[in-house]
């Protein structure tokens, strides 16, 4: 229901971006709770307090709305990761900060982003396109970090040729570990970040010899 | 069309498993070429040389048939990986052999498995279930390898707690790198395996210092 301004006796006009945010917040909640197919536009309308015609006018069909949810959640996640990384830190610390931010985000959004991510993967179609675009941005971000790290050490261009493939591997590793987390919710996000950091920075060969990576922030 | 045995004057009876293999071979080709939605049972019937009623009787609906294709391809891939790993090799060599077998399989099946894998991911539903089961088996296989490797070095149980999470990370890294390969087909599979091996065994921290892993088979 729209809020009524008693003095004016008519529906309050909210800026479009406020309405859209209300709608998307509601849609994320409803999609997360019921899944894409079962979720109804009626319930999203109720939860948002925005009429169905207004939802259709602002954000389109249920499919469009779901794609918009994924786009927004993906953007929020990328901002959280980028915001967590301090550009003047050493490369390993930057990677650590990025992993921490990633697992913090996933942990804090267990009921929304993770379900959206899983659902988006299993629904296919336009939702997959959103995810592919999100993954592409994440891979570029990690690639840039690896290249900076490698060139800082004086590696030449030939040696850094594999960084984009390694960045893709790292992003896939993070997603897969976040997926593993679903079945092991008792493990703290920081522990996951530590495991992944050690795997990709120290390597398993070092780990079995007892050499581990620890952030020098402690 | 079924083959006619001239002397008997009737349709040759082939064992059920031969028929099913013909159908699945044809289905993989047709699904790969056209995608799940566009592929028709008529074309699969033509390519297989098996009547549509027989396809339905043996393997069920188009959806069932697609799920059976994924199950078979997944099984073939797991067998290829398990067959490529020599149980008496050192742990790093076993991981290397597994990665080589994985990228060889994906490379050899570019027109079938990869498309099926991508399509299965983007179709959702029962196809995702098949993939989840396949991933679970792959993670168990890698986990067992990491645990063997760690305990060989005398690490205690507490220290190996993260191996299943790391195994999940490694499987996700492999999938993601195989996906990256789609856009970089000029890179040899062996190179991909080398990059991933170095990332997870040596770690990026070692790589930037010029320490690389090479198989001692050369």
Short mmCIF file of C-alpha atoms in Angstrom, two decimals:
data_model
loop_
_atom_site.label_atom_id
_atom_site.label_comp_id
_atom_site.label_asym_id
_atom_site.label_seq_id
_atom_site.Cartn_x
_atom_site.Cartn_y
_atom_site.Cartn_z
CA UNK A 1 0.00 0.00 0.00
CA UNK A 2 1.23 3.45 -0.80
CA UNK A 3 1.59 5.80 2.13
CA UNK A 4 -1.17 8.38 2.39
CA UNK A 5 -0.26 11.94 3.20
CA UNK A 6 -3.15 12.96 5.49
CA UNK A 7 -2.95 16.69 4.79
CA UNK A 8 -2.77 16.37 1.05
CA UNK A 9 -5.26 13.49 1.00
CA UNK A 10 -3.41 11.77 -1.79
CA UNK A 11 -0.74 9.13 -2.37
CA UNK A 12 2.73 10.35 -1.46
CA UNK A 13 5.03 10.63 -4.45
CA UNK A 14 8.34 8.97 -3.75
CA UNK A 15 11.31 9.39 -6.08
CA UNK A 16 11.53 6.60 -8.60
CA UNK A 17 14.82 5.25 -7.22
CA UNK A 18 13.29 4.90 -3.74
CA UNK A 19 10.34 2.95 -5.17
CA UNK A 20 12.67 0.76 -7.21
CA UNK A 21 14.76 0.02 -4.14
CA UNK A 22 11.63 -0.93 -2.18
CA UNK A 23 10.56 -3.24 -4.98
CA UNK A 24 13.98 -4.87 -5.32
CA UNK A 25 14.34 -5.35 -1.55
CA UNK A 26 10.97 -7.07 -1.47
CA UNK A 27 11.70 -9.13 -4.56
CA UNK A 28 14.99 -10.41 -3.15
CA UNK A 29 13.22 -11.46 0.04
CA UNK A 30 10.37 -13.20 -1.77
CA UNK A 31 12.54 -14.89 -4.40
CA UNK A 32 14.90 -16.08 -1.66
CA UNK A 33 12.09 -17.48 0.46
CA UNK A 34 10.11 -19.25 -2.24
CA UNK A 35 12.35 -19.69 -5.27
CA UNK A 36 11.85 -18.08 -8.64
CA UNK A 37 9.01 -20.23 -9.93
CA UNK A 38 6.91 -20.24 -6.76
CA UNK A 39 7.40 -16.56 -5.95
CA UNK A 40 4.37 -14.47 -6.93
CA UNK A 41 4.19 -10.86 -8.05
CA UNK A 42 1.25 -10.47 -5.65
CA UNK A 43 3.45 -11.24 -2.66
CA UNK A 44 6.25 -9.00 -3.93
CA UNK A 45 3.66 -6.24 -4.32
CA UNK A 46 2.41 -6.81 -0.74
CA UNK A 47 5.89 -6.91 0.79
CA UNK A 48 7.06 -3.85 -1.14
CA UNK A 49 3.89 -1.87 -0.49
CA UNK A 50 3.90 -1.00 -4.18
CA UNK A 51 1.07 -1.83 -6.57
CA UNK A 52 1.60 -4.50 -9.20
CA UNK A 53 1.02 -2.12 -12.14
CA UNK A 54 3.72 0.16 -10.72
CA UNK A 55 6.13 -2.79 -10.40
CA UNK A 56 5.50 -3.75 -14.03
CA UNK A 57 5.90 -0.11 -15.11
CA UNK A 58 9.19 0.38 -13.25
CA UNK A 59 10.90 -2.99 -13.53
CA UNK A 60 8.99 -5.06 -16.06
CA UNK A 61 8.01 -8.72 -15.90
CA UNK A 62 8.82 -11.21 -13.16
CA UNK A 63 11.74 -12.38 -15.30
CA UNK A 64 13.03 -8.80 -15.69
CA UNK A 65 12.62 -8.26 -11.96
CA UNK A 66 14.62 -11.38 -11.12
CA UNK A 67 17.38 -10.32 -13.52
CA UNK A 68 17.39 -6.86 -11.90
CA UNK A 69 17.75 -8.49 -8.46
CA UNK A 70 20.75 -10.51 -9.60
CA UNK A 71 22.29 -7.45 -11.25
CA UNK A 72 21.89 -5.41 -8.07
CA UNK A 73 23.18 -8.14 -5.75
CA UNK A 74 26.13 -8.76 -8.07
CA UNK A 75 26.94 -5.04 -8.12
CA UNK A 76 26.71 -4.85 -4.32
CA UNK A 77 29.06 -7.82 -4.03
CA UNK A 78 31.59 -6.37 -6.43
CA UNK A 79 31.47 -3.04 -4.56
CA UNK A 80 31.95 -4.83 -1.24
CA UNK A 81 35.01 -6.65 -2.58
CA UNK A 82 36.52 -3.59 -4.26
CA UNK A 83 35.80 -1.56 -1.12
CA UNK A 84 37.53 -4.14 1.08
CA UNK A 85 40.79 -4.07 -0.87
CA UNK A 86 43.33 -1.39 0.02
CA UNK A 87 45.21 -0.45 -3.13
CA UNK A 88 48.43 0.37 -1.27
CA UNK A 89 48.69 -3.01 0.49
CA UNK A 90 51.09 -5.74 -0.62
CA UNK A 91 49.60 -8.03 -3.31
CA UNK A 92 49.07 -10.96 -0.94
CA UNK A 93 47.30 -8.69 1.54
CA UNK A 94 45.10 -7.32 -1.23
CA UNK A 95 44.10 -10.84 -2.26
CA UNK A 96 43.45 -11.68 1.40
CA UNK A 97 41.32 -8.53 1.81
CA UNK A 98 39.36 -9.41 -1.31
CA UNK A 99 38.71 -12.97 -0.12
CA UNK A 100 37.68 -11.71 3.31
CA UNK A 101 35.26 -9.25 1.73
CA UNK A 102 33.85 -11.94 -0.56
CA UNK A 103 33.17 -14.45 2.21
CA UNK A 104 31.85 -11.70 4.51
CA UNK A 105 29.40 -10.64 1.83
CA UNK A 106 28.24 -14.19 1.13
CA UNK A 107 27.99 -14.88 4.87
CA UNK A 108 25.95 -11.75 5.55
CA UNK A 109 23.64 -12.39 2.59
CA UNK A 110 23.02 -16.07 3.20
CA UNK A 111 19.28 -15.66 2.72
CA UNK A 112 19.40 -13.51 -0.36
CA UNK A 113 22.51 -13.48 -2.50
CA UNK A 114 23.38 -17.15 -2.14
CA UNK A 115 19.89 -18.29 -2.98
CA UNK A 116 19.73 -15.84 -5.86
CA UNK A 117 23.10 -17.08 -7.08
CA UNK A 118 22.04 -20.73 -6.89
CA UNK A 119 18.65 -20.03 -8.37
CA UNK A 120 20.11 -17.89 -11.12
CA UNK A 121 22.45 -20.72 -12.03
CA UNK A 122 19.67 -23.27 -12.07
CA UNK A 123 17.13 -21.13 -13.96
CA UNK A 124 19.31 -20.44 -16.97
CA UNK A 125 18.45 -17.98 -19.72
CA UNK A 126 18.81 -14.25 -19.04
CA UNK A 127 19.84 -14.94 -15.44
CA UNK A 128 22.89 -16.85 -16.60
CA UNK A 129 23.87 -13.88 -18.74
CA UNK A 130 23.89 -11.64 -15.67
CA UNK A 131 26.06 -14.14 -13.83
CA UNK A 132 28.45 -14.51 -16.76
CA UNK A 133 28.88 -10.73 -16.83
CA UNK A 134 29.45 -10.64 -13.07
CA UNK A 135 32.04 -13.41 -13.27
CA UNK A 136 33.79 -11.59 -16.11
CA UNK A 137 34.17 -8.48 -13.97
CA UNK A 138 35.40 -10.50 -10.99
CA UNK A 139 37.98 -12.28 -13.16
CA UNK A 140 39.26 -8.96 -14.54
CA UNK A 141 39.63 -7.60 -11.02
CA UNK A 142 41.63 -10.61 -9.83
CA UNK A 143 43.67 -10.67 -13.05
CA UNK A 144 44.71 -7.05 -12.55
CA UNK A 145 45.81 -7.89 -9.01
CA UNK A 146 47.87 -10.90 -10.15
CA UNK A 147 49.49 -8.89 -12.95
CA UNK A 148 50.40 -6.07 -10.54
CA UNK A 149 51.79 -8.62 -8.15
CA UNK A 150 53.84 -10.37 -10.83
CA UNK A 151 55.24 -7.25 -12.50
CA UNK A 152 56.17 -5.84 -9.09
CA UNK A 153 58.45 -8.86 -8.78
CA UNK A 154 59.95 -8.12 -12.18
CA UNK A 155 58.25 -10.92 -14.12
CA UNK A 156 58.03 -10.26 -17.84
CA UNK A 157 54.90 -10.30 -19.97
CA UNK A 158 55.43 -13.88 -21.15
CA UNK A 159 55.48 -15.16 -17.60
CA UNK A 160 52.26 -13.36 -16.75
CA UNK A 161 50.43 -14.82 -19.75
CA UNK A 162 48.56 -17.28 -17.57
CA UNK A 163 47.25 -14.73 -15.09
CA UNK A 164 43.80 -14.40 -16.65
CA UNK A 165 43.38 -18.19 -16.65
CA UNK A 166 44.57 -18.28 -13.03
CA UNK A 167 42.21 -15.44 -12.18
CA UNK A 168 39.36 -17.47 -13.70
CA UNK A 169 40.50 -20.46 -11.63
CA UNK A 170 40.56 -18.36 -8.49
CA UNK A 171 37.06 -16.97 -9.04
CA UNK A 172 35.75 -20.49 -9.69
CA UNK A 173 37.52 -21.69 -6.55
CA UNK A 174 35.84 -18.96 -4.49
CA UNK A 175 32.38 -19.73 -5.87
CA UNK A 176 32.84 -23.43 -5.32
CA UNK A 177 34.04 -22.89 -1.76
CA UNK A 178 31.06 -20.61 -1.06
CA UNK A 179 28.90 -23.45 -2.36
CA UNK A 180 30.69 -25.92 -0.07
CA UNK A 181 29.91 -23.52 2.78
CA UNK A 182 26.18 -24.14 2.32
CA UNK A 183 26.66 -27.67 3.68
CA UNK A 184 29.17 -26.55 6.36
CA UNK A 185 27.65 -23.37 7.82
CA UNK A 186 29.52 -23.87 11.11
CA UNK A 187 32.85 -22.89 9.51
CA UNK A 188 33.59 -19.15 9.97
CA UNK A 189 34.05 -17.07 6.81
CA UNK A 190 37.50 -16.04 7.99
CA UNK A 191 38.55 -19.69 8.11
CA UNK A 192 37.36 -20.23 4.53
CA UNK A 193 39.28 -17.16 3.40
CA UNK A 194 42.38 -18.49 5.18
CA UNK A 195 42.10 -21.90 3.51
CA UNK A 196 41.63 -20.44 0.05
CA UNK A 197 44.39 -17.88 0.56
CA UNK A 198 46.77 -20.60 1.64
CA UNK A 199 45.80 -22.87 -1.22
CA UNK A 200 46.36 -20.28 -3.94
CA UNK A 201 49.15 -18.21 -2.37
CA UNK A 202 51.24 -20.81 -0.56
CA UNK A 203 50.12 -23.81 -2.60
CA UNK A 204 49.30 -27.25 -1.27
CA UNK A 205 52.92 -28.31 -1.70
CA UNK A 206 53.97 -25.77 0.92
CA UNK A 207 51.01 -26.49 3.17
CA UNK A 208 51.81 -30.16 3.60
CA UNK A 209 55.30 -29.13 4.66
CA UNK A 210 53.79 -26.96 7.35
CA UNK A 211 54.46 -23.61 5.67
CA UNK A 212 51.33 -21.50 6.00
CA UNK A 213 50.37 -17.99 5.05
CA UNK A 214 49.09 -15.64 7.75
CA UNK A 215 48.06 -12.03 7.31
CA UNK A 216 50.65 -9.68 8.83
CA UNK A 217 47.79 -7.60 10.24
CA UNK A 218 47.64 -9.78 13.39
CA UNK B 1 15.85 -47.24 -39.66
CA UNK B 2 16.41 -50.62 -38.12
CA UNK B 3 18.65 -52.99 -40.03
CA UNK B 4 16.82 -55.76 -41.90
CA UNK B 5 18.17 -59.27 -41.76
CA UNK B 6 17.52 -60.48 -45.32
CA UNK B 7 17.34 -64.19 -44.54
CA UNK B 8 15.04 -63.84 -41.57
CA UNK B 9 13.03 -61.09 -43.25
CA UNK B 10 12.55 -59.24 -39.99
CA UNK B 11 14.12 -56.47 -37.94
CA UNK B 12 17.43 -57.45 -36.34
CA UNK B 13 17.24 -57.58 -32.58
CA UNK B 14 20.16 -55.74 -31.01
CA UNK B 15 20.88 -56.04 -27.29
CA UNK B 16 19.28 -53.26 -25.31
CA UNK B 17 22.62 -51.76 -24.21
CA UNK B 18 23.72 -51.43 -27.85
CA UNK B 19 20.48 -49.63 -28.74
CA UNK B 20 20.82 -47.36 -25.74
CA UNK B 21 24.39 -46.48 -26.69
CA UNK B 22 23.26 -45.65 -30.25
CA UNK B 23 20.53 -43.43 -28.89
CA UNK B 24 22.80 -41.66 -26.40
CA UNK B 25 25.54 -41.12 -29.02
CA UNK B 26 22.99 -39.54 -31.34
CA UNK B 27 21.41 -37.49 -28.54
CA UNK B 28 24.78 -36.06 -27.46
CA UNK B 29 25.49 -35.03 -31.07
CA UNK B 30 22.09 -33.44 -31.61
CA UNK B 31 21.92 -31.69 -28.22
CA UNK B 32 25.45 -30.37 -28.75
CA UNK B 33 24.68 -29.07 -32.22
CA UNK B 34 21.33 -27.42 -31.52
CA UNK B 35 21.00 -26.93 -27.78
CA UNK B 36 18.48 -28.61 -25.54
CA UNK B 37 15.41 -26.57 -26.48
CA UNK B 38 15.91 -26.62 -30.24
CA UNK B 39 16.95 -30.27 -30.47
CA UNK B 40 14.12 -32.51 -31.69
CA UNK B 41 13.39 -36.12 -30.89
CA UNK B 42 12.76 -36.62 -34.62
CA UNK B 43 16.35 -35.71 -35.43
CA UNK B 44 17.72 -37.84 -32.61
CA UNK B 45 15.63 -40.72 -33.96
CA UNK B 46 17.01 -40.15 -37.50
CA UNK B 47 20.64 -39.89 -36.37
CA UNK B 48 20.38 -42.93 -34.09
CA UNK B 49 18.49 -45.03 -36.63
CA UNK B 50 16.10 -45.95 -33.82
CA UNK B 51 12.37 -45.27 -33.89
CA UNK B 52 10.94 -42.61 -31.60
CA UNK B 53 8.68 -45.07 -29.71
CA UNK B 54 11.74 -47.20 -28.98
CA UNK B 55 13.64 -44.13 -27.69
CA UNK B 56 10.74 -43.27 -25.38
CA UNK B 57 10.47 -46.89 -24.24
CA UNK B 58 14.19 -47.21 -23.49
CA UNK B 59 15.18 -43.78 -22.22
CA UNK B 60 11.99 -41.82 -21.59
CA UNK B 61 11.20 -38.21 -22.42
CA UNK B 62 13.51 -35.64 -24.00
CA UNK B 63 14.26 -34.39 -20.50
CA UNK B 64 15.11 -37.90 -19.29
CA UNK B 65 17.27 -38.41 -22.36
CA UNK B 66 19.21 -35.21 -21.75
CA UNK B 67 19.75 -36.16 -18.10
CA UNK B 68 20.97 -39.60 -19.25
CA UNK B 69 23.43 -37.90 -21.65
CA UNK B 70 24.86 -35.77 -18.84
CA UNK B 71 25.07 -38.78 -16.53
CA UNK B 72 26.94 -40.79 -19.16
CA UNK B 73 29.34 -37.98 -20.09
CA UNK B 74 30.00 -37.27 -16.42
CA UNK B 75 30.73 -40.93 -15.80
CA UNK B 76 33.07 -41.08 -18.79
CA UNK B 77 34.90 -38.01 -17.53
CA UNK B 78 35.29 -39.38 -14.02
CA UNK B 79 36.55 -42.68 -15.44
CA UNK B 80 39.03 -40.82 -17.65
CA UNK B 81 40.38 -38.88 -14.66
CA UNK B 82 40.53 -41.90 -12.34
CA UNK B 83 42.17 -43.92 -15.14
CA UNK B 84 44.78 -41.22 -15.69
CA UNK B 85 45.95 -41.17 -12.08
CA UNK B 86 48.56 -43.72 -11.02
CA UNK B 87 47.94 -44.63 -7.39
CA UNK B 88 51.60 -45.26 -6.64
CA UNK B 89 52.80 -41.87 -7.84
CA UNK B 90 53.76 -39.04 -5.48
CA UNK B 91 50.76 -36.87 -4.49
CA UNK B 92 51.81 -33.92 -6.66
CA UNK B 93 52.22 -36.23 -9.64
CA UNK B 94 48.79 -37.74 -9.00
CA UNK B 95 47.23 -34.29 -8.95
CA UNK B 96 49.11 -33.43 -12.14
CA UNK B 97 47.92 -36.65 -13.81
CA UNK B 98 44.35 -35.91 -12.78
CA UNK B 99 44.49 -32.36 -14.16
CA UNK B 100 46.05 -33.62 -17.40
CA UNK B 101 43.29 -36.21 -17.79
CA UNK B 102 40.60 -33.63 -17.03
CA UNK B 103 41.81 -31.11 -19.60
CA UNK B 104 42.46 -33.88 -22.15
CA UNK B 105 38.90 -35.08 -21.74
CA UNK B 106 37.41 -31.61 -22.04
CA UNK B 107 39.65 -30.87 -25.02
CA UNK B 108 38.71 -34.08 -26.83
CA UNK B 109 35.00 -33.59 -26.15
CA UNK B 110 34.76 -29.92 -27.07
CA UNK B 111 31.66 -30.53 -29.17
CA UNK B 112 29.83 -32.72 -26.71
CA UNK B 113 30.75 -32.61 -23.06
CA UNK B 114 31.47 -28.90 -22.85
CA UNK B 115 28.24 -27.95 -24.55
CA UNK B 116 26.33 -30.43 -22.43
CA UNK B 117 28.00 -29.08 -19.33
CA UNK B 118 27.18 -25.47 -20.21
CA UNK B 119 23.67 -26.36 -21.33
CA UNK B 120 23.07 -28.46 -18.26
CA UNK B 121 24.11 -25.53 -16.08
CA UNK B 122 21.88 -23.11 -17.93
CA UNK B 123 18.84 -25.41 -18.14
CA UNK B 124 18.53 -26.06 -14.44
CA UNK B 125 16.14 -28.57 -12.90
CA UNK B 126 17.02 -32.27 -13.10
CA UNK B 127 20.13 -31.49 -15.14
CA UNK B 128 21.58 -29.46 -12.28
CA UNK B 129 21.04 -32.44 -9.97
CA UNK B 130 23.16 -34.61 -12.26
CA UNK B 131 25.91 -31.99 -12.23
CA UNK B 132 25.76 -31.56 -8.46
CA UNK B 133 26.19 -35.32 -8.05
CA UNK B 134 29.11 -35.32 -10.50
CA UNK B 135 30.79 -32.44 -8.68
CA UNK B 136 30.32 -34.23 -5.38
CA UNK B 137 32.15 -37.29 -6.68
CA UNK B 138 34.94 -35.16 -8.12
CA UNK B 139 35.37 -33.30 -4.82
CA UNK B 140 35.56 -36.59 -2.90
CA UNK B 141 38.23 -37.87 -5.27
CA UNK B 142 40.38 -34.75 -4.89
CA UNK B 143 39.80 -34.66 -1.13
CA UNK B 144 41.04 -38.22 -0.76
CA UNK B 145 44.17 -37.27 -2.70
CA UNK B 146 44.84 -34.20 -0.53
CA UNK B 147 44.29 -36.17 2.68
CA UNK B 148 46.67 -38.92 1.52
CA UNK B 149 49.19 -36.27 0.61
CA UNK B 150 48.89 -34.47 3.94
CA UNK B 151 48.97 -37.55 6.17
CA UNK B 152 51.98 -38.87 4.27
CA UNK B 153 53.76 -35.75 5.49
CA UNK B 154 52.64 -36.48 9.04
CA UNK B 155 49.98 -33.76 9.31
CA UNK B 156 47.37 -34.51 11.98
CA UNK B 157 43.63 -34.64 11.50
CA UNK B 158 43.08 -31.06 12.68
CA UNK B 159 45.42 -29.73 10.01
CA UNK B 160 43.65 -31.65 7.27
CA UNK B 161 40.24 -30.31 8.29
CA UNK B 162 40.17 -27.91 5.40
CA UNK B 163 40.94 -30.47 2.70
CA UNK B 164 37.35 -31.00 1.59
CA UNK B 165 36.86 -27.22 1.26
CA UNK B 166 40.13 -27.01 -0.67
CA UNK B 167 39.05 -29.95 -2.84
CA UNK B 168 35.82 -28.06 -3.61
CA UNK B 169 37.90 -25.00 -4.46
CA UNK B 170 40.12 -27.04 -6.75
CA UNK B 171 37.20 -28.59 -8.62
CA UNK B 172 35.63 -25.15 -9.06
CA UNK B 173 38.97 -23.82 -10.27
CA UNK B 174 39.20 -26.58 -12.88
CA UNK B 175 35.66 -26.00 -14.14
CA UNK B 176 36.20 -22.27 -14.30
CA UNK B 177 39.49 -22.70 -16.18
CA UNK B 178 37.80 -25.09 -18.63
CA UNK B 179 35.20 -22.38 -19.13
CA UNK B 180 37.95 -19.78 -19.71
CA UNK B 181 39.36 -22.18 -22.33
CA UNK B 182 36.24 -21.74 -24.45
CA UNK B 183 37.33 -18.18 -25.21
CA UNK B 184 41.03 -19.12 -25.54
CA UNK B 185 41.01 -22.35 -27.59
CA UNK B 186 44.57 -21.70 -28.83
CA UNK B 187 46.02 -22.56 -25.42
CA UNK B 188 47.06 -26.26 -25.21
CA UNK B 189 45.41 -28.35 -22.50
CA UNK B 190 48.81 -29.21 -21.09
CA UNK B 191 49.51 -25.52 -20.54
CA UNK B 192 46.24 -25.10 -18.66
CA UNK B 193 47.06 -28.09 -16.50
CA UNK B 194 50.50 -26.60 -15.80
CA UNK B 195 49.04 -23.24 -14.80
CA UNK B 196 46.47 -24.77 -12.48
CA UNK B 197 48.99 -27.19 -10.99
CA UNK B 198 51.36 -24.35 -10.27
CA UNK B 199 48.65 -22.18 -8.80
CA UNK B 200 47.38 -24.80 -6.35
CA UNK B 201 50.60 -26.69 -5.64
CA UNK B 202 53.25 -23.99 -5.67
CA UNK B 203 50.94 -21.08 -4.93
CA UNK B 204 51.04 -17.66 -6.52
CA UNK B 205 53.42 -16.46 -3.81
CA UNK B 206 56.05 -18.90 -5.06
CA UNK B 207 55.27 -18.27 -8.73
CA UNK B 208 55.99 -14.55 -8.55
CA UNK B 209 59.36 -15.40 -7.03
CA UNK B 210 60.11 -17.60 -10.01
CA UNK B 211 59.64 -20.94 -8.25
CA UNK B 212 57.61 -23.17 -10.53
CA UNK B 213 56.40 -26.74 -10.38
CA UNK B 214 57.35 -29.11 -13.22
CA UNK B 215 56.45 -32.78 -13.51
CA UNK B 216 59.49 -34.97 -12.90
CA UNK B 217 58.38 -37.14 -15.83
CA UNK B 218 60.25 -34.88 -18.30
#
